[in-house]
Coordinates of C-alpha atoms in Angstrom, one line a residue:
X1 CA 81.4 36.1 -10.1
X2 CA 82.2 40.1 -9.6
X3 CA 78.7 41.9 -8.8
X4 CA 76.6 38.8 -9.5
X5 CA 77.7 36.5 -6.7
X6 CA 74.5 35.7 -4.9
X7 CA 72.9 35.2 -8.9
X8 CA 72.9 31.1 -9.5
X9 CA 74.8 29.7 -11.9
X10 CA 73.7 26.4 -11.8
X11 CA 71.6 23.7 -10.0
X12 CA 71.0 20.4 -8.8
X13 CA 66.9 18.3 -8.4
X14 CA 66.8 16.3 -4.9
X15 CA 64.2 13.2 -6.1
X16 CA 62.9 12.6 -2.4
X17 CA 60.7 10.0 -3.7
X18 CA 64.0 8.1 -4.8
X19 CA 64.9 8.1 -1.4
X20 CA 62.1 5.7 -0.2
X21 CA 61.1 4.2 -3.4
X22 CA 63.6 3.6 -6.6
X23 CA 62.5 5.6 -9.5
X24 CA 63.0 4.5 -13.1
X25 CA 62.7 1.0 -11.8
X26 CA 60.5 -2.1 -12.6
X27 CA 59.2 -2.9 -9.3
X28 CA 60.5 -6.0 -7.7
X29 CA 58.6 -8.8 -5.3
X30 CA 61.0 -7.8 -2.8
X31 CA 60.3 -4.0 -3.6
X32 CA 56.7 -4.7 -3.0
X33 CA 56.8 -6.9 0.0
X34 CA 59.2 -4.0 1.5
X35 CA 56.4 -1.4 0.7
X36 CA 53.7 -3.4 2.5
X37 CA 56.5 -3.5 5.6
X38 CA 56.4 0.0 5.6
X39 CA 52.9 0.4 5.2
X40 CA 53.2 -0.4 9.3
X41 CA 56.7 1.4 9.7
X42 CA 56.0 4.8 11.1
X43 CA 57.4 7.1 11.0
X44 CA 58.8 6.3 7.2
X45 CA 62.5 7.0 6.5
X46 CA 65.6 6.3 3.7
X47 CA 68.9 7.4 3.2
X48 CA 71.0 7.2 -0.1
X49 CA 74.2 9.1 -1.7
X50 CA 74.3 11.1 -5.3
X51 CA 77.1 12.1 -7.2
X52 CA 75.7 15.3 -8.9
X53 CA 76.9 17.4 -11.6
X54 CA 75.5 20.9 -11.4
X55 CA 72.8 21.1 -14.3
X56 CA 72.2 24.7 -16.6
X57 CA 69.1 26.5 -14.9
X58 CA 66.0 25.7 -16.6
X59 CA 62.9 27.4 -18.4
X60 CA 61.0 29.3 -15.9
X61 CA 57.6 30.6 -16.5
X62 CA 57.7 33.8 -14.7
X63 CA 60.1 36.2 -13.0
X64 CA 60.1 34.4 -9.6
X65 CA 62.4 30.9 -8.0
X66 CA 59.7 28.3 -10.1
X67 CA 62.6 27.1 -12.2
X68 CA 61.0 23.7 -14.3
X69 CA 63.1 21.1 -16.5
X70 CA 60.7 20.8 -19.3
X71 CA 61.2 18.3 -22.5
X72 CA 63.0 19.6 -25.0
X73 CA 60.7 20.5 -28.3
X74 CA 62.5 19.0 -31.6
X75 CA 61.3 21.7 -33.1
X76 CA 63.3 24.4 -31.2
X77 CA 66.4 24.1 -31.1
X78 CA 66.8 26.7 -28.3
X79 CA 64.6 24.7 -26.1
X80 CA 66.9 22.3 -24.7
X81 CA 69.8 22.5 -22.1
X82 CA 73.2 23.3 -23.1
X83 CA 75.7 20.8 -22.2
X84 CA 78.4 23.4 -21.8
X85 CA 76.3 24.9 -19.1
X86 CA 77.3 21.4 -17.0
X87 CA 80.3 21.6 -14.6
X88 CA 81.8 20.1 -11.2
X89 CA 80.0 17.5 -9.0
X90 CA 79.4 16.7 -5.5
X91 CA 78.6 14.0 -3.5
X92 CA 75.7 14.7 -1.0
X93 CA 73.9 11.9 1.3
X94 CA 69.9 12.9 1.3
X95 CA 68.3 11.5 3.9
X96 CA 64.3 11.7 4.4
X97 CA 62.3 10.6 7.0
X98 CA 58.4 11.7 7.2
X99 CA 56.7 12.8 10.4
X100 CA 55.0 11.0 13.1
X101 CA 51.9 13.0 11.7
X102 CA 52.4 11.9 8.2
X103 CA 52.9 7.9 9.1
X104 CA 53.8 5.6 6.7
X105 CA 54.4 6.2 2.9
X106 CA 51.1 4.0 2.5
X107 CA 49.8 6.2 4.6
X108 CA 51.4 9.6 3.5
X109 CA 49.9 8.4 -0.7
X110 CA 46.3 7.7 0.9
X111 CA 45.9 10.9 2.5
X112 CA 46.9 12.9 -0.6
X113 CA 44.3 10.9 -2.5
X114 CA 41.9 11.4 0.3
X115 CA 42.8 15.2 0.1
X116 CA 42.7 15.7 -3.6
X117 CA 39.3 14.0 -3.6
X118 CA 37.9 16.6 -0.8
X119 CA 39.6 19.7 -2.6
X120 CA 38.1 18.7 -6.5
X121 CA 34.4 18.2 -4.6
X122 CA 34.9 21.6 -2.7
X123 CA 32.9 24.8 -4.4
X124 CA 35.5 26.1 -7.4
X125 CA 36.7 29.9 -6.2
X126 CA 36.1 32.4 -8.7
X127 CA 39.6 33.5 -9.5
X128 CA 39.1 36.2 -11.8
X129 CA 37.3 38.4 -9.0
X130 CA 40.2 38.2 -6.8
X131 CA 42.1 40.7 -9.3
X132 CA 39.8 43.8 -9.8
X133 CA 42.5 45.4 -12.2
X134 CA 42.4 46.1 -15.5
X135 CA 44.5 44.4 -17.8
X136 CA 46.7 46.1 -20.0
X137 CA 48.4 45.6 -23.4
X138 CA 52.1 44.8 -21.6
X139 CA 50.1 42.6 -18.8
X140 CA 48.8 40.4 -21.6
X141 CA 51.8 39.7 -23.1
X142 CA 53.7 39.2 -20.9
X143 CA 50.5 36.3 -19.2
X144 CA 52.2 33.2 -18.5
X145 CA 49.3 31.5 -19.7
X146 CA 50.2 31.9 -23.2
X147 CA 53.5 30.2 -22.5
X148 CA 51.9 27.3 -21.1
X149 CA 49.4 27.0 -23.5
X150 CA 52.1 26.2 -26.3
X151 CA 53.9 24.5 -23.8
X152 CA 51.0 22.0 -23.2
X153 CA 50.2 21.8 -27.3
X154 CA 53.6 20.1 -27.2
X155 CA 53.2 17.9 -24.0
X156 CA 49.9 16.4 -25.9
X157 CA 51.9 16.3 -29.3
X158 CA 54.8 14.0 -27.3
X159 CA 52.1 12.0 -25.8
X160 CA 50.4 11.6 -29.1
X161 CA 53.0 10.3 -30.6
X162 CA 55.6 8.7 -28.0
X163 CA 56.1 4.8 -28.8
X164 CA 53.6 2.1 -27.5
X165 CA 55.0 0.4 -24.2
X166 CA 53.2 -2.3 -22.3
X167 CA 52.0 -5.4 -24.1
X168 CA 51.9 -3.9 -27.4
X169 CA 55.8 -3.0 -27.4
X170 CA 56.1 -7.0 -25.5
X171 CA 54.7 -8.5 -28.3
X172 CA 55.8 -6.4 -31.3
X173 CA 59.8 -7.0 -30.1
X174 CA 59.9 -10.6 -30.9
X175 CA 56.9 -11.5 -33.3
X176 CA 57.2 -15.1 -31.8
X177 CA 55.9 -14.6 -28.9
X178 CA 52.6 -13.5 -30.6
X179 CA 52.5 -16.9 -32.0
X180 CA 52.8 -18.5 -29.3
X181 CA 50.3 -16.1 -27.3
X182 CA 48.3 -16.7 -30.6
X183 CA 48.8 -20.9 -30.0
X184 CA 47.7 -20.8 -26.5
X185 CA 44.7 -18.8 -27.3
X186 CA 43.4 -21.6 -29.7
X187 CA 44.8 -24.3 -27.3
X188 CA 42.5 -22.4 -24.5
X189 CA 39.4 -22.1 -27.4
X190 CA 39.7 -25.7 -28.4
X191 CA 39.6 -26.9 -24.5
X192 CA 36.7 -24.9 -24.1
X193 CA 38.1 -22.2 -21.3
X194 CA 38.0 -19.3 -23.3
X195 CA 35.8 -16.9 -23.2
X196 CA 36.4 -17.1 -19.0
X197 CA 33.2 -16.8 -16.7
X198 CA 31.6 -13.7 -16.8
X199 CA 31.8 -13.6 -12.6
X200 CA 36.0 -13.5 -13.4
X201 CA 35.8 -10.2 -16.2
X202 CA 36.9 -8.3 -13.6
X203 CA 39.6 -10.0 -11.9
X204 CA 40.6 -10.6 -15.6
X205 CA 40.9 -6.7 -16.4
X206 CA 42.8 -5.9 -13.5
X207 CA 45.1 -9.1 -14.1
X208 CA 45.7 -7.2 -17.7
X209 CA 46.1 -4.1 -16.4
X210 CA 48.6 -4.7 -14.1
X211 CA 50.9 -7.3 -16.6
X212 CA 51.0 -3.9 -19.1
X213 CA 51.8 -2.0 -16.4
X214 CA 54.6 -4.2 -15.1
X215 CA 56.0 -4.5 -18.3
X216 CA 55.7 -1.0 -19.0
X217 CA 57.9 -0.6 -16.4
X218 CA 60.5 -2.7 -17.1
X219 CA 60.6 -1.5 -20.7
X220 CA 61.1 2.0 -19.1
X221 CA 64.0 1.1 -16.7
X222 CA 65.4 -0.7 -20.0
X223 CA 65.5 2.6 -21.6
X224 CA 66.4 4.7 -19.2
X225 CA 69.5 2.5 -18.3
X226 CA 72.5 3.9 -16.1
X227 CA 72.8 7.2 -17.6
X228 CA 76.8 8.4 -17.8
X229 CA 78.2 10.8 -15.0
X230 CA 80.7 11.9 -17.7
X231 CA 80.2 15.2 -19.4
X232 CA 80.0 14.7 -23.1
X233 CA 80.4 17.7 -25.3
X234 CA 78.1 18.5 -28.6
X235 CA 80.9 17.1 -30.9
X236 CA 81.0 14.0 -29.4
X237 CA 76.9 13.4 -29.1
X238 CA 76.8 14.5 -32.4
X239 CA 79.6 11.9 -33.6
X240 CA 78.1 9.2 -31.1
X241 CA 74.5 9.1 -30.7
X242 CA 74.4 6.0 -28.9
X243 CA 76.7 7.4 -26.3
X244 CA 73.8 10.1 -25.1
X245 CA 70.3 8.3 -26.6
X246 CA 67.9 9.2 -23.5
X247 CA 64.5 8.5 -23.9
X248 CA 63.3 12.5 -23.7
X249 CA 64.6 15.3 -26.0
X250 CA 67.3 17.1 -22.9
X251 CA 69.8 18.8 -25.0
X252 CA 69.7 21.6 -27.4
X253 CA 73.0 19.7 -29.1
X254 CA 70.8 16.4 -30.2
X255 CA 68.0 18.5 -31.3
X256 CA 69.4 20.4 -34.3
X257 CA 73.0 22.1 -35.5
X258 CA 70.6 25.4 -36.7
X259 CA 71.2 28.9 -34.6
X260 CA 69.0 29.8 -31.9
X261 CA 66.0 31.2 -33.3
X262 CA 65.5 35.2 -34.1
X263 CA 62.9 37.2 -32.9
X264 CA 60.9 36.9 -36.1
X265 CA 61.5 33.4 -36.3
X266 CA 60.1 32.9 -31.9
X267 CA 57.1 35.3 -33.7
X268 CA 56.5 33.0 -36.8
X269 CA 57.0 29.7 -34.3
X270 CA 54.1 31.1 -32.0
X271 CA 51.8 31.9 -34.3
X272 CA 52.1 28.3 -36.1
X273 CA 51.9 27.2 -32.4
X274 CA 48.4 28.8 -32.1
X275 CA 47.1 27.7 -35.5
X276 CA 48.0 24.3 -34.7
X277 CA 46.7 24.4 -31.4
X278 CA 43.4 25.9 -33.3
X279 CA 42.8 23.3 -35.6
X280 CA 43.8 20.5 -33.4
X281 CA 40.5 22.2 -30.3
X282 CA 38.6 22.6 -33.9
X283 CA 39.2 18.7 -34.8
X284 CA 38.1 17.7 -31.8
X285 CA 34.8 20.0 -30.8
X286 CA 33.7 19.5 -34.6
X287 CA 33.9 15.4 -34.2
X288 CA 32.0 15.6 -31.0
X289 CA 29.1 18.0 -32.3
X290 CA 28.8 15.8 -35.4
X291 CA 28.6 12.5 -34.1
X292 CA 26.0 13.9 -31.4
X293 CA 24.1 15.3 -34.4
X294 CA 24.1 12.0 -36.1
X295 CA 22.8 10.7 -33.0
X296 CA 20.3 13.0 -32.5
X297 CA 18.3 13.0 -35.9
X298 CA 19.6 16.8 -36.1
X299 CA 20.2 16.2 -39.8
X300 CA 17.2 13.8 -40.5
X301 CA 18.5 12.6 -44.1
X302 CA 22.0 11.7 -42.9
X303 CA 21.2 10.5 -39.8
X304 CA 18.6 8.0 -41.3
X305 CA 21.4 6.6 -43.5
X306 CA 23.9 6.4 -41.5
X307 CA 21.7 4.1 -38.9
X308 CA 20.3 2.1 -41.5
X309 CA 24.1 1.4 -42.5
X310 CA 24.5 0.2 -38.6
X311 CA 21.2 -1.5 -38.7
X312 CA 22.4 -3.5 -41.7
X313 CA 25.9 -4.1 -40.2
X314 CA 24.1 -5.3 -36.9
X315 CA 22.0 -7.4 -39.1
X316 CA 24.9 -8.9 -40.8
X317 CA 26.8 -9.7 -37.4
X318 CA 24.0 -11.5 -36.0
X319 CA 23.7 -13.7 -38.8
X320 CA 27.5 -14.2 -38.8
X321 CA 26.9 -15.2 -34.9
X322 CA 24.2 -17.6 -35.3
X323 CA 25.9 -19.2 -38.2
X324 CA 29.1 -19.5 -35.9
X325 CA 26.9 -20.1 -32.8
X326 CA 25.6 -23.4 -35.1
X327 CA 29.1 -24.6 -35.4
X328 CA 30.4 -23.9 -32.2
X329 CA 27.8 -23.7 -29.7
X330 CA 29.5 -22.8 -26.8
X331 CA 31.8 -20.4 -28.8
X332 CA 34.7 -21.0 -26.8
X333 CA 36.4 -22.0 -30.4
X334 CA 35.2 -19.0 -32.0
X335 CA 36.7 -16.7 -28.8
X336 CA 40.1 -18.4 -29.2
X337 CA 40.9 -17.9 -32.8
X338 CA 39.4 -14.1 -32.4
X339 CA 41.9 -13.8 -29.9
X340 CA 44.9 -15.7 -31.8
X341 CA 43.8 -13.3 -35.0
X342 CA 44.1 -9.9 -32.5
X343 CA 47.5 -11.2 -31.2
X344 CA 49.0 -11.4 -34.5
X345 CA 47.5 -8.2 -35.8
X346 CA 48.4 -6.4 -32.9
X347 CA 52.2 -7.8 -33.5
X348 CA 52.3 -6.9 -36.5
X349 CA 50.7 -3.3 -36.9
X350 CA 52.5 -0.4 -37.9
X351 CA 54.1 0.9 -34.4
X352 CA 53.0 4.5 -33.2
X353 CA 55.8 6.4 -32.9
X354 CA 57.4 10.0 -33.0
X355 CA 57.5 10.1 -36.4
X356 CA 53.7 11.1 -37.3
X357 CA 53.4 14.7 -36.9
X358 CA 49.8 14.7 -35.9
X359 CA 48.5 12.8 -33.4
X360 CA 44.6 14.1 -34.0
X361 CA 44.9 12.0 -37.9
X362 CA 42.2 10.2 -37.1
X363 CA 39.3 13.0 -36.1
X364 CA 40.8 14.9 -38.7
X365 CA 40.1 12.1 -41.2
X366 CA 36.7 11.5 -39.1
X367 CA 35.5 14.9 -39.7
X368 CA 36.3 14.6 -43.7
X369 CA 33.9 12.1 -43.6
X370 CA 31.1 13.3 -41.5
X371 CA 31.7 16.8 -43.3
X372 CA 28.1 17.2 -44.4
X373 CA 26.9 16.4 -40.4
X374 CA 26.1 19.6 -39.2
X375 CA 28.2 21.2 -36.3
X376 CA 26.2 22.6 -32.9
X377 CA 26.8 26.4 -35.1
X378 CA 25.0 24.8 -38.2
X379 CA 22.2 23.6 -35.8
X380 CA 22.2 27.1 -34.0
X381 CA 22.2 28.5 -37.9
X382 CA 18.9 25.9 -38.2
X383 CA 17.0 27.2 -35.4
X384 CA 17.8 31.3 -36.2
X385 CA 16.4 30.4 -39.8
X386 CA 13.4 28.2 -38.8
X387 CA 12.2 29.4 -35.8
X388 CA 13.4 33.1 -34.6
X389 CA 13.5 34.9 -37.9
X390 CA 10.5 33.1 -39.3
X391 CA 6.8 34.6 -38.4
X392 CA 4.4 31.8 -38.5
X393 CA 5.2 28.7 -40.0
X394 CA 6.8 27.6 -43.1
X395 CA 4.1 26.7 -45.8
X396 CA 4.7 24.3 -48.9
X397 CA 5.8 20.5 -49.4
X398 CA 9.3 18.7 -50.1
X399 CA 7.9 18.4 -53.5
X400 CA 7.0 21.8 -54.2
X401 CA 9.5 23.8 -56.4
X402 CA 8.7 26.6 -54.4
X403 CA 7.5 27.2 -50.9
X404 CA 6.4 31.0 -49.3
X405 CA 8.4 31.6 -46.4
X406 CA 7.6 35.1 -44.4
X407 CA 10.9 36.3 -43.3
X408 CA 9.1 39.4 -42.3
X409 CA 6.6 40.7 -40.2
X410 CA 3.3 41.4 -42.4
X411 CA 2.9 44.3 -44.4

């Protein structure tokens, strides 16, 4: 080590939480009846053994001991850990045991809630008058901010685009069982228990909620899996994918075989960064301000279409609706094929996965569409013309070719 022997070389995460609850795990009846035993255990305690490998040190957004594992970004190759930076292991026996004061883990989860509730209802603290400095040029870029700014573009661009779990995943892995989700929908339409009673929709939605999220859960100890204790170099990832397929981008070995970026290259990759986070903040305020101005009458013309469009589409519905509501009056048929349709649509659609590059498509497309809706700076652009700069008020018709507008005050 020579003059660096107190600098570290390498580390190792303690997941407490794993201690008293199994991460990465589908939980279990047993799991959940334990929990509700130690909703009355106080004080809370586990014990468990690790065989640990000492990890490379992470990214670390500023100069002091925060050191974060972050996902790696496909797009950087530098970004990920190195596998040659893994050596020896060690087996350690964590034990954890909460206080008297902190009670059960029951407990210990409600009074976080409880807390976060009373700190986000509290008066905000104005930050920026805490530091009465001046910033300077070096300060600024050297802000942390920035850093986490692209680092959250790419956290929303994984979530964008990571693969469905839940139901959707359930039903699109073995198209069957669609069809048969599909055959008891009709059976349940044809014996007239579909749609349920209205004093059930909730009980229903949280029966649905929690099946997606027990599935989820399985599907995500299925691909997390025992994960090898072996260290595999880059040659053999690279000749055996299989043999180090984890479900987040870790290594800088599986991302790419390029170099580690240059300077210019970190420059050019920042600045496409920024434009991309640019457009996607412009995709997503312009969608909002022009669906609020359609709503709104701010651009009378469109607006008046567009509504008459949803009047005539309401119109169409209802007649659609009576019509069926002739044939099947209590519409119990009608709900069960609707729901057999959406099950085998659903199984079938195109899956959302890593491989679409933008996540925001949609209001992208969306604001292609609704390009001639005016945005909240075309409506400020409407009131400077029509109402500050104007003296008086506009004279002439729609039909006149010309109308005299005073732009000035009077000569």
């Amino acid at each position: 080590l020579g003059d660096k022997r107190n600098a570290p070389v390498g580390r190792m995460l303690l997941p407490l939480v794993d201690v008293l609850w199994p991460i990465g795990e589908a939980p279990s009846l047993a799991q959940l009846q334990d929990l509700a035993r130690q909703a009355k255990q106080v004080p809370c305690e586990g014990e468990k053994v690790y065989s640990y490998r000492f990890m490379p040190l992470g990214d670390s957004l500023d100069t002091g001991d925060q050191d974060l594992y972050v996902a790696a970004n496909k797009q950087d190759p530098s970004s990920g850990m190195e596998r040659s930076g893994v050596f020896g292991c060690v087996t350690l026996k964590v034990q954890v045991k909460l206080s008297a004061e902190v009670g059960s883990l029951t407990h210990c989860y409600l009074r976080s809630l409880r807390d976060g509730a009373v700190e986000a209802s509290a008066p905000a603290s104005d930050e920026a008058a805490a530091d009465e400095s001046q910033p300077s040029v070096l300060s600024v870029l050297k802000n942390t901010s920035v850093k986490q700014t692209v680092r959250n573009i790419g956290r929303l661009e994984a979530f964008g685009t990571a693969p469905t779990t839940g139901l959707l995943r359930w039903l699109r892995d073995r198209p069957v069982r669609a069809y048969s989700a599909a055959a008891v929908a009709l059976a349940l339409g044809f014996a007239e228990a579909l749609p349920p009673p209205m004093w059930t929709m909730p009980a229903v939605v949280w029966l649905l909620v929690v099946a997606n999220g027990l599935l989820a859960a399985q599907q995500r100890a299925q691909d997390w899996g025992p994960r090898m204790m072996e260290v595999v170099d880059d040659a053999t990832a690279s000749a055996d994918p299989q043999a180090t397929s984890a479900p987040f981008p870790i290594w800088s070995g599986d991302l790419s075989t390029a170099p580690k970026k240059s300077m210019q290259e970190m420059l050019e990759a920042f600045s496409k960064g920024m434009g991309k986070l640019e457009r996607n903040t412009e995709a997503v305020a312009s969608f909002l301000e022009r669906v609020s101005s359609v709503a709104t009458f701010a651009d009378q013309p469109l607006s008046a279409l567009i509504m008459a469009g949803g009047g005539t589409a309401a119109l169409v519905l209802c007649v659609l609706l009576r019509l069926v509501s002739w044939v099947d009056k209590s519409g119990s048929k009608a709900c069960g094929l609707a729901a057999a349709v959406l099950l085998i649509v659903a199984a079938h659609t195109k899956v959302r996965g890593r491989k679409r590059d933008d996540p925001l498509a949609p209001l992208h497309v969306a604001n292609k569409i609704l390009g001639c809706a005016p945005t909240r700076g075309d409506v400020v652009h409407y009131y400077v013309a029509t109402r500050e700069q104007c003296v008086g008020k506009p004279s002439g018709s729609r039909a006149a070719s010309t109308s005299s507008v005073q732009l000035g005050p009077p000569s």
